[in-house]
Short mmCIF file of C-alpha atoms in Angstrom, two decimals:
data_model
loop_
_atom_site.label_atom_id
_atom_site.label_comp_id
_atom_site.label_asym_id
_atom_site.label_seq_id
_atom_site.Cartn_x
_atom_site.Cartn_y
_atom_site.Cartn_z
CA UNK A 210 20.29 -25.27 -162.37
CA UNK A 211 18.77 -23.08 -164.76
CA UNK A 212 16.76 -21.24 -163.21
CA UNK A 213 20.37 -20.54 -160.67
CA UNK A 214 22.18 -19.66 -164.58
CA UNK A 215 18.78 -17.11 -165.00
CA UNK A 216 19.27 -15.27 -161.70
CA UNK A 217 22.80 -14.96 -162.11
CA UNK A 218 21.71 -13.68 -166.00
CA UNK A 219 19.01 -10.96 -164.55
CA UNK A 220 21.84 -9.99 -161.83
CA UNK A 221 24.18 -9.22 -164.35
CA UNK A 222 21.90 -7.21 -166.50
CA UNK A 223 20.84 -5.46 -163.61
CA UNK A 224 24.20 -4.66 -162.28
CA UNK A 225 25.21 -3.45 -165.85
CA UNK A 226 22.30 -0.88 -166.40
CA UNK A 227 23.27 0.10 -162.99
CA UNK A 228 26.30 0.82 -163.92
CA UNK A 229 25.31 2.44 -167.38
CA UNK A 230 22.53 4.65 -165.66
CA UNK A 231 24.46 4.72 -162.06
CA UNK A 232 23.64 8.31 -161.40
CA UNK A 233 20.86 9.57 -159.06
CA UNK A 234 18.08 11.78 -159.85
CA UNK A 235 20.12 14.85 -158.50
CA UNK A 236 22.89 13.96 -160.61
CA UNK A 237 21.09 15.15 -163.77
CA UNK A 238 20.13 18.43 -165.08
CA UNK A 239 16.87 19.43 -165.86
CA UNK A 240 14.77 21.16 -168.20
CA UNK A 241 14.76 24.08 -165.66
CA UNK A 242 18.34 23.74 -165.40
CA UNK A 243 18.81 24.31 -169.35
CA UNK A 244 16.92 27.02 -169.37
CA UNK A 245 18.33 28.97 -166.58
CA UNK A 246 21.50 27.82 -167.67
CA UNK A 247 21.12 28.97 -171.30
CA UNK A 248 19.64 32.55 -169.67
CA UNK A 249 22.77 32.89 -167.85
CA UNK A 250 24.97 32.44 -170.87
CA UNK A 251 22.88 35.14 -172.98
CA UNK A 252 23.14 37.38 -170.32
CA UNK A 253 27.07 36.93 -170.00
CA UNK A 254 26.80 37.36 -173.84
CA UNK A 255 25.00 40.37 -173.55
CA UNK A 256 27.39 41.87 -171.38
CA UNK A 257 31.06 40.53 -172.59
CA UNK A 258 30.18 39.73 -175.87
CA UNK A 259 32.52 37.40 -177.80
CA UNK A 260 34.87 38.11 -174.49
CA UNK A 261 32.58 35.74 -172.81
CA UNK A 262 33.25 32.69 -175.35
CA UNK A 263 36.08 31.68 -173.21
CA UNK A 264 34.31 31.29 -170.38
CA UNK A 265 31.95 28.67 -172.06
CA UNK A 266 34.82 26.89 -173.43
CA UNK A 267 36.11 23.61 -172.09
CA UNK A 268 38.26 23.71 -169.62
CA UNK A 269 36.62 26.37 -168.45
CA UNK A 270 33.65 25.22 -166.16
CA UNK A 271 31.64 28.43 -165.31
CA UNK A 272 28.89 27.27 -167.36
CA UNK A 273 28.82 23.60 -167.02
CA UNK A 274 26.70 21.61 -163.85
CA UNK A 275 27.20 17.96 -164.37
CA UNK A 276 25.86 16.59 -167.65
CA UNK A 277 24.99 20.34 -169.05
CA UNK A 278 27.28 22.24 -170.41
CA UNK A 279 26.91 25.43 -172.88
CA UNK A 280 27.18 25.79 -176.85
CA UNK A 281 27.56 29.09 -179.16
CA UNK A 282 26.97 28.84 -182.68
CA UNK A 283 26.29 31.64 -185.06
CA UNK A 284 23.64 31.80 -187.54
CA UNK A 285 25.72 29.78 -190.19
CA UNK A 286 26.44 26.99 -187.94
CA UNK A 287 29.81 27.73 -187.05
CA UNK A 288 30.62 26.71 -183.50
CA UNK A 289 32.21 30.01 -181.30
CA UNK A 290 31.87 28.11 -177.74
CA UNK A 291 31.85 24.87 -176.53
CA UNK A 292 31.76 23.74 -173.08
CA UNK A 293 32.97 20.27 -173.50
CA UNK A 294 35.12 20.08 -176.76
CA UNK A 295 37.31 22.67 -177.44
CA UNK A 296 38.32 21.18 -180.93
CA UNK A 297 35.21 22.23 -182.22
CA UNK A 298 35.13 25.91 -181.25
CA UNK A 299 36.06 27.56 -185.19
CA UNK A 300 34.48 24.78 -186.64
CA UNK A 301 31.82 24.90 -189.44
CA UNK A 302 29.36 22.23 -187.64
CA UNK A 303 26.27 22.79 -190.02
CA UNK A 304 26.70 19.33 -191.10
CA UNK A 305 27.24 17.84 -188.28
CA UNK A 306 25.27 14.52 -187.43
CA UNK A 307 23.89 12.10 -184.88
CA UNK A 308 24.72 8.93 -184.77
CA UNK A 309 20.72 8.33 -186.58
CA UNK A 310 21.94 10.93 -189.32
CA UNK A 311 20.40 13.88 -187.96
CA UNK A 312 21.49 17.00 -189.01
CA UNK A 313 21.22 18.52 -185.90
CA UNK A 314 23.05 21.97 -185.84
CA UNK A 315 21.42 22.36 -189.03
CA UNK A 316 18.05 22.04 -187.72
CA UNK A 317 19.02 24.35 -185.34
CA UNK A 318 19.79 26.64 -187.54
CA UNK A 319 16.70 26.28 -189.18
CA UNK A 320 14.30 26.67 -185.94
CA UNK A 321 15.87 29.60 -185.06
CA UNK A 322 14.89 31.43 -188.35
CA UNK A 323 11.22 31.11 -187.41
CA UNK A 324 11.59 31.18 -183.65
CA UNK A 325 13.76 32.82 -180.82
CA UNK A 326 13.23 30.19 -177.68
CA UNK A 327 13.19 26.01 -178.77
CA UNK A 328 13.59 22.63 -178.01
CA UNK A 329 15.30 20.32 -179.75
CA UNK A 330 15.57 16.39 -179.81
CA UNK A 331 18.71 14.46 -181.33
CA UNK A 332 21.77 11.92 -179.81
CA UNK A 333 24.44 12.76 -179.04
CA UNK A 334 27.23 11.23 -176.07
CA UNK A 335 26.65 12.08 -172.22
CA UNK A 336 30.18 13.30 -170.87
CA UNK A 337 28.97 11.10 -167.70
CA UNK A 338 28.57 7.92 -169.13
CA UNK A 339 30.74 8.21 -172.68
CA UNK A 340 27.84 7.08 -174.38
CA UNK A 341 25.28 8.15 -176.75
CA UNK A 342 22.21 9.35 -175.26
CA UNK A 343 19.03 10.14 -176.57
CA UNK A 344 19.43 14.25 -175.83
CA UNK A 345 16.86 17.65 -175.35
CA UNK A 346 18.66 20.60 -176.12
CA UNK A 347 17.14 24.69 -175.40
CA UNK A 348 18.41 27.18 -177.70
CA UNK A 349 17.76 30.76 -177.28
CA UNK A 350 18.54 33.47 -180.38
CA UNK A 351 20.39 36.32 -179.71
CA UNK A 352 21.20 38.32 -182.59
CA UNK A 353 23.28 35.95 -185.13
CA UNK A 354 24.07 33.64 -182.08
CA UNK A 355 22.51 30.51 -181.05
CA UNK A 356 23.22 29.45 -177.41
CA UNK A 357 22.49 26.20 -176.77
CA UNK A 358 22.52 23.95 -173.29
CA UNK A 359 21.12 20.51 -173.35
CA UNK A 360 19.79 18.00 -170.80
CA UNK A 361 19.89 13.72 -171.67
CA UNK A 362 17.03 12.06 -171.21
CA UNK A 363 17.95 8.37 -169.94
#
């Protein structure tokens, strides 16, 4: 009898991280992804300017593939682009924190003053699964702007 009640426990707990994690390998972005990704949005940048905002902007998908999805702030933290919450696009985000009570945009901010290509580690929720993830964004500087695409580490 029990150990019946512990295999029906450990099938159950394997059924729901199936379910939690139930995405294959291929499903995911990757670092490389990000970064080619994020090099793709500077360069639409560089060639629309703010006209290319709307094409990072939810519903627009032109730069989103699967869990990755592209970001504009400027300098001061202000969200211009957001590829998959429109609310926030206007928004003064500098504040803005992780479910830990990381300041993330505002570290953002702050790396890019010293450097013009970075990683960055904070939570934040996987539009896949609805829930928080532990997350790796890339940021690259361009001028006042940060763009930002990030990849969740599961």
């Amino acid at each position: 009898m029990i150990q019946r009640k512990f295999l029906t426990t450990m099938l159950t707990l394997v059924l729901a991280l199936a379910h939690t994690s139930g995405f294959a390998a291929g499903d995911r972005a990757t670092k490389a992804d990000a970064e080619a990704m994020v090099a793709k949005g500077v360069a639409a940048v560089k060639a629309k300017g703010e006209a290319a905002y709307v094409d990072f902007t939810a519903p627009s998908k032109t730069f989103v593939d699967r869990d990755l999805y592209l970001v504009i702030y400027d300098i001061t933290g202000k969200c211009l682009a957001h590829g998959q919450n429109p609310k926030q696009v206007g928004k003064d985000l500098i504040n803005l924190k992780d479910p830990d009570g990381k300041e993330f945009v505002k570290e953002r901010v702050t790396l890019a003053a010293s450097k013009a290509k970075f990683w960055q580690d904070y939570k934040f929720t996987d539009p896949l699964t609805k829930t928080v993830q532990a997350k790796q964004a890339y940021c690259e500087k361009l001028g006042n702007l940060l763009i930002c695409g990030g990849i969740y580490k599961l």
